[in-house]
């Protein structure tokens, strides 16, 4: 008897759709996307704008500018050796920043405020170590940080 | 004697809510999947404390235009296939094999700095002439995303070429240090 049936019963719909195949496909797709899902690391940026009024030197600099804090970095025996100016290599970040801040204060006492911290790293130094020094300087509010560029002297025609 | 009632109804699970949820899950995973062009190569960025949040406006087409990303990365995978096995890099040590490192822009690698310069000239050209004091200056922003263990020489070369073509607005990609790591 038709009146005894409930609404939404399977017998209401004479054309039943077999959803099993679709569910299988969706499961496979879900599995694929879940496997390929990769969480991104949080990315940010450090602004290191180049000076507008200076390009890469094509000739050796005319004179050695001493009004700078030059941080030398080189890769030796699997680790980065850092030294400031002609001082001996530093042993820790604290020591490095102590020297830089001391030099910075000395410059300020002499009335010089526009001095850069120049990171002079050799090409094989890991990028993370260079960024680490840059980061330490930025933490100490030293904003004028520059990277030393390799000198590119053009080869003369016919000569070496 | 009580009369036993026989129930002959078929017990079948209702799959419709499950399919709904599966569809939503599928939609989420499909949207979050990385289907974009390889603008950003797979690199482990160096960590830093003074990292500014990289807001989406930097990538939008504002007055400075679309930002150009230069990737410095270790070649281990290309198009999802492992093309090179480097145990040193896989151990997160510093790989110094020159042929393992690449400078790439939008999926194109540049070994020859002349070609890189030509590409950057082309990218910088539409943004020149805004500074009347120096017509060679380009206002186009550049982001250098270098792997933490990449040799400094490569990002240095990229910066050099940027300086040569008058691009000075350079950002360096770095990963944010999570609070727990900062405490350590």
GROMACS .gro file of C-alpha atoms in nm:
model
  344
    1UNK     CA    1   0.000   0.000   0.000
    2UNK     CA    2   0.141   0.332  -0.106
    3UNK     CA    3   0.029   0.527   0.201
    4UNK     CA    4   0.234   0.314   0.442
    5UNK     CA    5   0.569   0.409   0.283
    6UNK     CA    6   0.798   0.672   0.440
    7UNK     CA    7   0.918   0.976   0.248
    8UNK     CA    8   1.270   0.938   0.105
    9UNK     CA    9   1.273   0.562   0.098
   10UNK     CA   10   1.473   0.392  -0.169
   11UNK     CA   11   1.161   0.253  -0.325
   12UNK     CA   12   1.048   0.610  -0.408
   13UNK     CA   13   1.320   0.642  -0.667
   14UNK     CA   14   1.291   0.381  -0.934
   15UNK     CA   15   1.631   0.478  -1.092
   16UNK     CA   16   1.902   0.406  -0.838
   17UNK     CA   17   2.249   0.546  -0.906
   18UNK     CA   18   2.541   0.332  -0.809
   19UNK     CA   19   2.771   0.571  -0.627
   20UNK     CA   20   3.034   0.315  -0.531
   21UNK     CA   21   3.255   0.386  -0.833
   22UNK     CA   22   3.238   0.760  -0.771
   23UNK     CA   23   3.328   0.717  -0.403
   24UNK     CA   24   3.624   0.503  -0.507
   25UNK     CA   25   3.749   0.770  -0.746
   26UNK     CA   26   3.704   1.047  -0.487
   27UNK     CA   27   3.891   0.840  -0.231
   28UNK     CA   28   4.179   0.797  -0.475
   29UNK     CA   29   4.184   1.169  -0.553
   30UNK     CA   30   4.176   1.255  -0.183
   31UNK     CA   31   4.461   1.017  -0.118
   32UNK     CA   32   4.666   1.170  -0.401
   33UNK     CA   33   4.614   1.527  -0.287
   34UNK     CA   34   4.674   1.439   0.078
   35UNK     CA   35   5.003   1.274  -0.013
   36UNK     CA   36   5.111   1.566  -0.227
   37UNK     CA   37   5.013   1.821   0.037
   38UNK     CA   38   5.313   2.007   0.166
   39UNK     CA   39   5.307   2.272   0.433
   40UNK     CA   40   5.499   2.580   0.338
   41UNK     CA   41   5.747   2.738   0.577
   42UNK     CA   42   5.665   3.089   0.689
   43UNK     CA   43   5.855   3.317   0.459
   44UNK     CA   44   5.954   3.677   0.509
   45UNK     CA   45   6.202   3.921   0.370
   46UNK     CA   46   6.493   4.137   0.476
   47UNK     CA   47   6.525   4.459   0.280
   48UNK     CA   48   6.878   4.501   0.151
   49UNK     CA   49   6.843   4.778  -0.104
   50UNK     CA   50   7.153   4.857  -0.303
   51UNK     CA   51   7.287   5.213  -0.309
   52UNK     CA   52   7.132   5.398  -0.605
   53UNK     CA   53   7.426   5.625  -0.669
   54UNK     CA   54   7.691   5.356  -0.695
   55UNK     CA   55   7.739   5.067  -0.930
   56UNK     CA   56   7.988   4.783  -0.952
   57UNK     CA   57   8.341   4.920  -0.977
   58UNK     CA   58   8.516   4.852  -1.305
   59UNK     CA   59   8.850   4.978  -1.175
   60UNK     CA   60   9.015   4.947  -0.834
   61UNK     CA   61   8.879   5.199  -0.582
   62UNK     CA   62   9.078   5.526  -0.582
   63UNK     CA   63   9.152   5.519  -0.211
   64UNK     CA   64   9.087   5.289   0.080
   65UNK     CA   65   8.798   5.418   0.284
   66UNK     CA   66   8.860   5.348   0.649
   67UNK     CA   67   8.530   5.483   0.773
   68UNK     CA   68   8.356   5.151   0.768
   69UNK     CA   69   8.317   4.841   0.977
   70UNK     CA   70   8.432   4.558   0.756
   71UNK     CA   71   8.332   4.206   0.854
   72UNK     CA   72   8.543   3.944   0.680
   73UNK     CA   73   8.396   3.598   0.639
   74UNK     CA   74   8.564   3.293   0.497
   75UNK     CA   75   8.489   2.923   0.482
   76UNK     CA   76   8.764   2.721   0.646
   77UNK     CA   77   8.759   2.349   0.733
   78UNK     CA   78   8.383   2.325   0.719
   79UNK     CA   79   8.307   2.632   0.923
   80UNK     CA   80   8.281   3.004   0.875
   81UNK     CA   81   8.555   3.216   1.024
   82UNK     CA   82   8.450   3.573   1.097
   83UNK     CA   83   8.674   3.863   1.183
   84UNK     CA   84   8.623   4.236   1.200
   85UNK     CA   85   8.890   4.449   1.034
   86UNK     CA   86   9.236   4.327   1.129
   87UNK     CA   87   9.128   4.183   1.461
   88UNK     CA   88   9.163   3.810   1.536
   89UNK     CA   89   8.868   3.584   1.445
   90UNK     CA   90   8.568   3.608   1.674
   91UNK     CA   91   8.454   3.308   1.875
   92UNK     CA   92   8.087   3.391   1.922
   93UNK     CA   93   7.805   3.613   1.803
   94UNK     CA   94   7.825   3.812   2.126
   95UNK     CA   95   8.193   3.885   2.071
   96UNK     CA   96   8.125   3.986   1.710
   97UNK     CA   97   7.853   4.227   1.807
   98UNK     CA   98   8.058   4.367   2.096
   99UNK     CA   99   8.336   4.459   1.852
  100UNK     CA  100   8.096   4.603   1.594
  101UNK     CA  101   7.909   4.809   1.853
  102UNK     CA  102   8.232   4.931   2.008
  103UNK     CA  103   8.357   5.046   1.667
  104UNK     CA  104   8.018   5.201   1.596
  105UNK     CA  105   8.034   5.398   1.924
  106UNK     CA  106   8.391   5.508   1.844
  107UNK     CA  107   8.274   5.643   1.507
  108UNK     CA  108   7.985   5.824   1.673
  109UNK     CA  109   8.220   5.981   1.928
  110UNK     CA  110   8.423   6.118   1.636
  111UNK     CA  111   8.104   6.273   1.500
  112UNK     CA  112   8.067   6.028   1.215
  113UNK     CA  113   7.723   5.886   1.174
  114UNK     CA  114   7.721   5.767   0.815
  115UNK     CA  115   7.945   5.462   0.827
  116UNK     CA  116   7.850   5.129   0.674
  117UNK     CA  117   7.890   4.778   0.805
  118UNK     CA  118   8.045   4.605   0.506
  119UNK     CA  119   8.005   4.229   0.484
  120UNK     CA  120   8.301   4.103   0.287
  121UNK     CA  121   8.245   3.730   0.246
  122UNK     CA  122   8.426   3.491   0.017
  123UNK     CA  123   8.211   3.317  -0.246
  124UNK     CA  124   8.211   2.977  -0.072
  125UNK     CA  125   8.073   3.101   0.260
  126UNK     CA  126   7.725   2.957   0.321
  127UNK     CA  127   7.447   3.208   0.257
  128UNK     CA  128   7.290   3.136   0.600
  129UNK     CA  129   7.603   3.264   0.778
  130UNK     CA  130   7.599   3.585   0.575
  131UNK     CA  131   7.230   3.631   0.654
  132UNK     CA  132   7.303   3.558   1.020
  133UNK     CA  133   7.554   3.844   1.039
  134UNK     CA  134   7.311   4.069   0.853
  135UNK     CA  135   7.039   3.969   1.098
  136UNK     CA  136   7.260   4.040   1.403
  137UNK     CA  137   7.340   4.386   1.267
  138UNK     CA  138   6.973   4.459   1.197
  139UNK     CA  139   6.882   4.351   1.551
  140UNK     CA  140   7.128   4.612   1.681
  141UNK     CA  141   6.961   4.874   1.460
  142UNK     CA  142   7.259   4.909   1.230
  143UNK     CA  143   7.073   4.994   0.915
  144UNK     CA  144   7.352   5.074   0.672
  145UNK     CA  145   7.473   4.730   0.582
  146UNK     CA  146   7.648   4.667   0.253
  147UNK     CA  147   7.784   4.363   0.074
  148UNK     CA  148   8.129   4.384  -0.077
  149UNK     CA  149   8.112   4.306  -0.447
  150UNK     CA  150   8.389   4.121  -0.625
  151UNK     CA  151   8.596   4.355  -0.839
  152UNK     CA  152   8.525   4.295  -1.207
  153UNK     CA  153   8.808   4.436  -1.412
  154UNK     CA  154   8.729   4.399  -1.783
  155UNK     CA  155   8.983   4.199  -1.983
  156UNK     CA  156   9.162   4.417  -2.236
  157UNK     CA  157   9.136   4.309  -2.600
  158UNK     CA  158   9.440   4.105  -2.699
  159UNK     CA  159   9.576   4.108  -2.346
  160UNK     CA  160   9.522   3.910  -2.030
  161UNK     CA  161   0.241  -1.700   2.230
  162UNK     CA  162   0.356  -1.353   2.115
  163UNK     CA  163   0.362  -1.297   1.743
  164UNK     CA  164   0.708  -1.238   1.595
  165UNK     CA  165   0.730  -0.960   1.341
  166UNK     CA  166   0.962  -1.021   1.048
  167UNK     CA  167   1.142  -0.722   0.904
  168UNK     CA  168   1.261  -0.769   0.552
  169UNK     CA  169   1.390  -0.413   0.489
  170UNK     CA  170   1.742  -0.385   0.347
  171UNK     CA  171   1.989  -0.204   0.569
  172UNK     CA  172   2.206   0.013   0.347
  173UNK     CA  173   2.427   0.298   0.475
  174UNK     CA  174   2.341   0.648   0.362
  175UNK     CA  175   2.646   0.759   0.164
  176UNK     CA  176   2.529   1.111   0.080
  177UNK     CA  177   2.679   1.296   0.385
  178UNK     CA  178   3.004   1.110   0.338
  179UNK     CA  179   3.019   1.207  -0.030
  180UNK     CA  180   2.947   1.570   0.066
  181UNK     CA  181   3.235   1.573   0.311
  182UNK     CA  182   3.464   1.399   0.066
  183UNK     CA  183   3.384   1.659  -0.198
  184UNK     CA  184   3.464   1.942   0.043
  185UNK     CA  185   3.789   1.774   0.143
  186UNK     CA  186   3.879   1.724  -0.222
  187UNK     CA  187   3.801   2.086  -0.300
  188UNK     CA  188   4.022   2.205  -0.013
  189UNK     CA  189   4.313   1.986  -0.117
  190UNK     CA  190   4.283   2.082  -0.483
  191UNK     CA  191   4.279   2.454  -0.403
  192UNK     CA  192   4.573   2.431  -0.163
  193UNK     CA  193   4.779   2.221  -0.404
  194UNK     CA  194   5.074   2.399  -0.563
  195UNK     CA  195   4.973   2.424  -0.926
  196UNK     CA  196   5.145   2.755  -0.995
  197UNK     CA  197   5.439   2.814  -1.221
  198UNK     CA  198   5.770   2.740  -1.055
  199UNK     CA  199   5.817   3.101  -0.947
  200UNK     CA  200   5.935   2.975  -0.611
  201UNK     CA  201   6.184   2.691  -0.618
  202UNK     CA  202   6.213   2.442  -0.338
  203UNK     CA  203   6.468   2.600  -0.105
  204UNK     CA  204   6.541   2.591   0.266
  205UNK     CA  205   6.557   2.958   0.353
  206UNK     CA  206   6.801   3.087   0.614
  207UNK     CA  207   6.638   3.184   0.942
  208UNK     CA  208   6.644   3.537   1.074
  209UNK     CA  209   6.490   3.736   1.358
  210UNK     CA  210   6.436   4.070   1.185
  211UNK     CA  211   6.226   3.931   0.906
  212UNK     CA  212   5.946   4.148   0.778
  213UNK     CA  213   5.627   3.974   0.689
  214UNK     CA  214   5.610   3.935   0.316
  215UNK     CA  215   5.275   4.095   0.246
  216UNK     CA  216   5.080   3.997  -0.059
  217UNK     CA  217   5.081   4.357  -0.184
  218UNK     CA  218   5.446   4.315  -0.270
  219UNK     CA  219   5.351   4.067  -0.535
  220UNK     CA  220   5.053   4.260  -0.665
  221UNK     CA  221   5.086   4.489  -0.964
  222UNK     CA  222   5.131   4.819  -0.784
  223UNK     CA  223   5.346   5.113  -0.896
  224UNK     CA  224   5.663   4.909  -0.854
  225UNK     CA  225   5.515   4.633  -1.063
  226UNK     CA  226   5.522   4.264  -1.014
  227UNK     CA  227   5.814   4.154  -0.802
  228UNK     CA  228   6.072   3.939  -0.969
  229UNK     CA  229   6.201   3.638  -0.777
  230UNK     CA  230   6.551   3.505  -0.829
  231UNK     CA  231   6.599   3.160  -0.681
  232UNK     CA  232   6.935   3.017  -0.585
  233UNK     CA  233   6.876   2.650  -0.530
  234UNK     CA  234   7.029   2.306  -0.520
  235UNK     CA  235   6.925   2.083  -0.806
  236UNK     CA  236   6.778   1.765  -0.667
  237UNK     CA  237   6.440   1.757  -0.829
  238UNK     CA  238   6.315   1.885  -1.162
  239UNK     CA  239   5.949   1.850  -1.245
  240UNK     CA  240   5.895   1.622  -0.950
  241UNK     CA  241   6.161   1.373  -1.065
  242UNK     CA  242   6.480   1.317  -0.872
  243UNK     CA  243   6.757   1.406  -1.114
  244UNK     CA  244   7.046   1.426  -0.876
  245UNK     CA  245   7.131   1.257  -0.554
  246UNK     CA  246   7.359   1.462  -0.333
  247UNK     CA  247   7.419   1.296   0.004
  248UNK     CA  248   7.590   1.608   0.138
  249UNK     CA  249   7.288   1.829   0.070
  250UNK     CA  250   7.048   1.562   0.192
  251UNK     CA  251   7.238   1.558   0.523
  252UNK     CA  252   7.178   1.937   0.538
  253UNK     CA  253   7.552   1.990   0.509
  254UNK     CA  254   7.713   2.250   0.288
  255UNK     CA  255   7.742   2.120  -0.069
  256UNK     CA  256   8.018   2.295  -0.258
  257UNK     CA  257   7.980   2.113  -0.590
  258UNK     CA  258   7.940   2.403  -0.832
  259UNK     CA  259   7.737   2.205  -1.084
  260UNK     CA  260   7.473   2.129  -0.819
  261UNK     CA  261   7.371   2.491  -0.778
  262UNK     CA  262   7.153   2.701  -1.003
  263UNK     CA  263   7.028   3.056  -1.034
  264UNK     CA  264   6.674   3.040  -1.170
  265UNK     CA  265   6.397   3.278  -1.265
  266UNK     CA  266   6.050   3.138  -1.328
  267UNK     CA  267   6.177   2.791  -1.407
  268UNK     CA  268   6.465   2.901  -1.633
  269UNK     CA  269   6.816   2.841  -1.508
  270UNK     CA  270   7.101   3.079  -1.578
  271UNK     CA  271   7.458   2.955  -1.565
  272UNK     CA  272   7.588   3.225  -1.798
  273UNK     CA  273   7.578   3.563  -1.625
  274UNK     CA  274   7.550   3.733  -1.963
  275UNK     CA  275   7.216   3.562  -2.021
  276UNK     CA  276   7.103   3.650  -1.671
  277UNK     CA  277   7.194   4.011  -1.735
  278UNK     CA  278   7.001   4.011  -2.062
  279UNK     CA  279   6.696   3.870  -1.883
  280UNK     CA  280   6.719   4.124  -1.601
  281UNK     CA  281   6.767   4.408  -1.852
  282UNK     CA  282   6.441   4.302  -2.014
  283UNK     CA  283   6.264   4.278  -1.678
  284UNK     CA  284   6.398   4.612  -1.555
  285UNK     CA  285   6.335   4.813  -1.873
  286UNK     CA  286   5.963   4.896  -1.826
  287UNK     CA  287   6.031   5.045  -1.481
  288UNK     CA  288   6.314   5.279  -1.580
  289UNK     CA  289   6.303   5.658  -1.607
  290UNK     CA  290   6.100   5.730  -1.293
  291UNK     CA  291   6.401   5.883  -1.121
  292UNK     CA  292   6.495   6.202  -1.315
  293UNK     CA  293   6.842   6.216  -1.155
  294UNK     CA  294   6.935   5.874  -1.290
  295UNK     CA  295   6.754   5.735  -1.592
  296UNK     CA  296   6.926   5.399  -1.559
  297UNK     CA  297   6.758   5.320  -1.228
  298UNK     CA  298   6.474   5.069  -1.239
  299UNK     CA  299   6.206   5.069  -0.971
  300UNK     CA  300   6.134   4.702  -1.013
  301UNK     CA  301   6.158   4.500  -0.693
  302UNK     CA  302   6.366   4.186  -0.680
  303UNK     CA  303   6.352   3.910  -0.422
  304UNK     CA  304   6.655   3.685  -0.388
  305UNK     CA  305   6.551   3.350  -0.244
  306UNK     CA  306   6.869   3.158  -0.182
  307UNK     CA  307   6.903   2.825  -0.008
  308UNK     CA  308   7.056   2.851   0.339
  309UNK     CA  309   7.356   2.641   0.239
  310UNK     CA  310   7.410   2.801  -0.101
  311UNK     CA  311   7.755   2.948  -0.156
  312UNK     CA  312   7.746   3.325  -0.104
  313UNK     CA  313   7.905   3.369  -0.448
  314UNK     CA  314   7.576   3.293  -0.626
  315UNK     CA  315   7.346   3.545  -0.455
  316UNK     CA  316   7.640   3.785  -0.476
  317UNK     CA  317   7.654   3.737  -0.855
  318UNK     CA  318   7.277   3.789  -0.876
  319UNK     CA  319   7.305   4.111  -0.674
  320UNK     CA  320   7.590   4.226  -0.895
  321UNK     CA  321   7.388   4.177  -1.211
  322UNK     CA  322   7.094   4.359  -1.049
  323UNK     CA  323   7.325   4.653  -0.970
  324UNK     CA  324   7.455   4.651  -1.328
  325UNK     CA  325   7.105   4.679  -1.476
  326UNK     CA  326   6.998   4.943  -1.223
  327UNK     CA  327   6.774   4.731  -1.003
  328UNK     CA  328   6.836   4.837  -0.646
  329UNK     CA  329   6.519   4.740  -0.460
  330UNK     CA  330   6.643   4.403  -0.343
  331UNK     CA  331   6.482   4.192  -0.077
  332UNK     CA  332   6.637   3.879   0.064
  333UNK     CA  333   6.416   3.584   0.142
  334UNK     CA  334   6.442   3.448   0.495
  335UNK     CA  335   6.231   3.223   0.712
  336UNK     CA  336   6.068   3.356   1.023
  337UNK     CA  337   6.209   3.223   1.346
  338UNK     CA  338   5.936   3.066   1.553
  339UNK     CA  339   5.909   3.196   1.912
  340UNK     CA  340   6.039   2.872   2.072
  341UNK     CA  341   6.346   2.881   1.849
  342UNK     CA  342   6.411   3.243   1.944
  343UNK     CA  343   6.421   3.149   2.313
  344UNK     CA  344   6.688   2.886   2.249
   0.00000   0.00000   0.00000
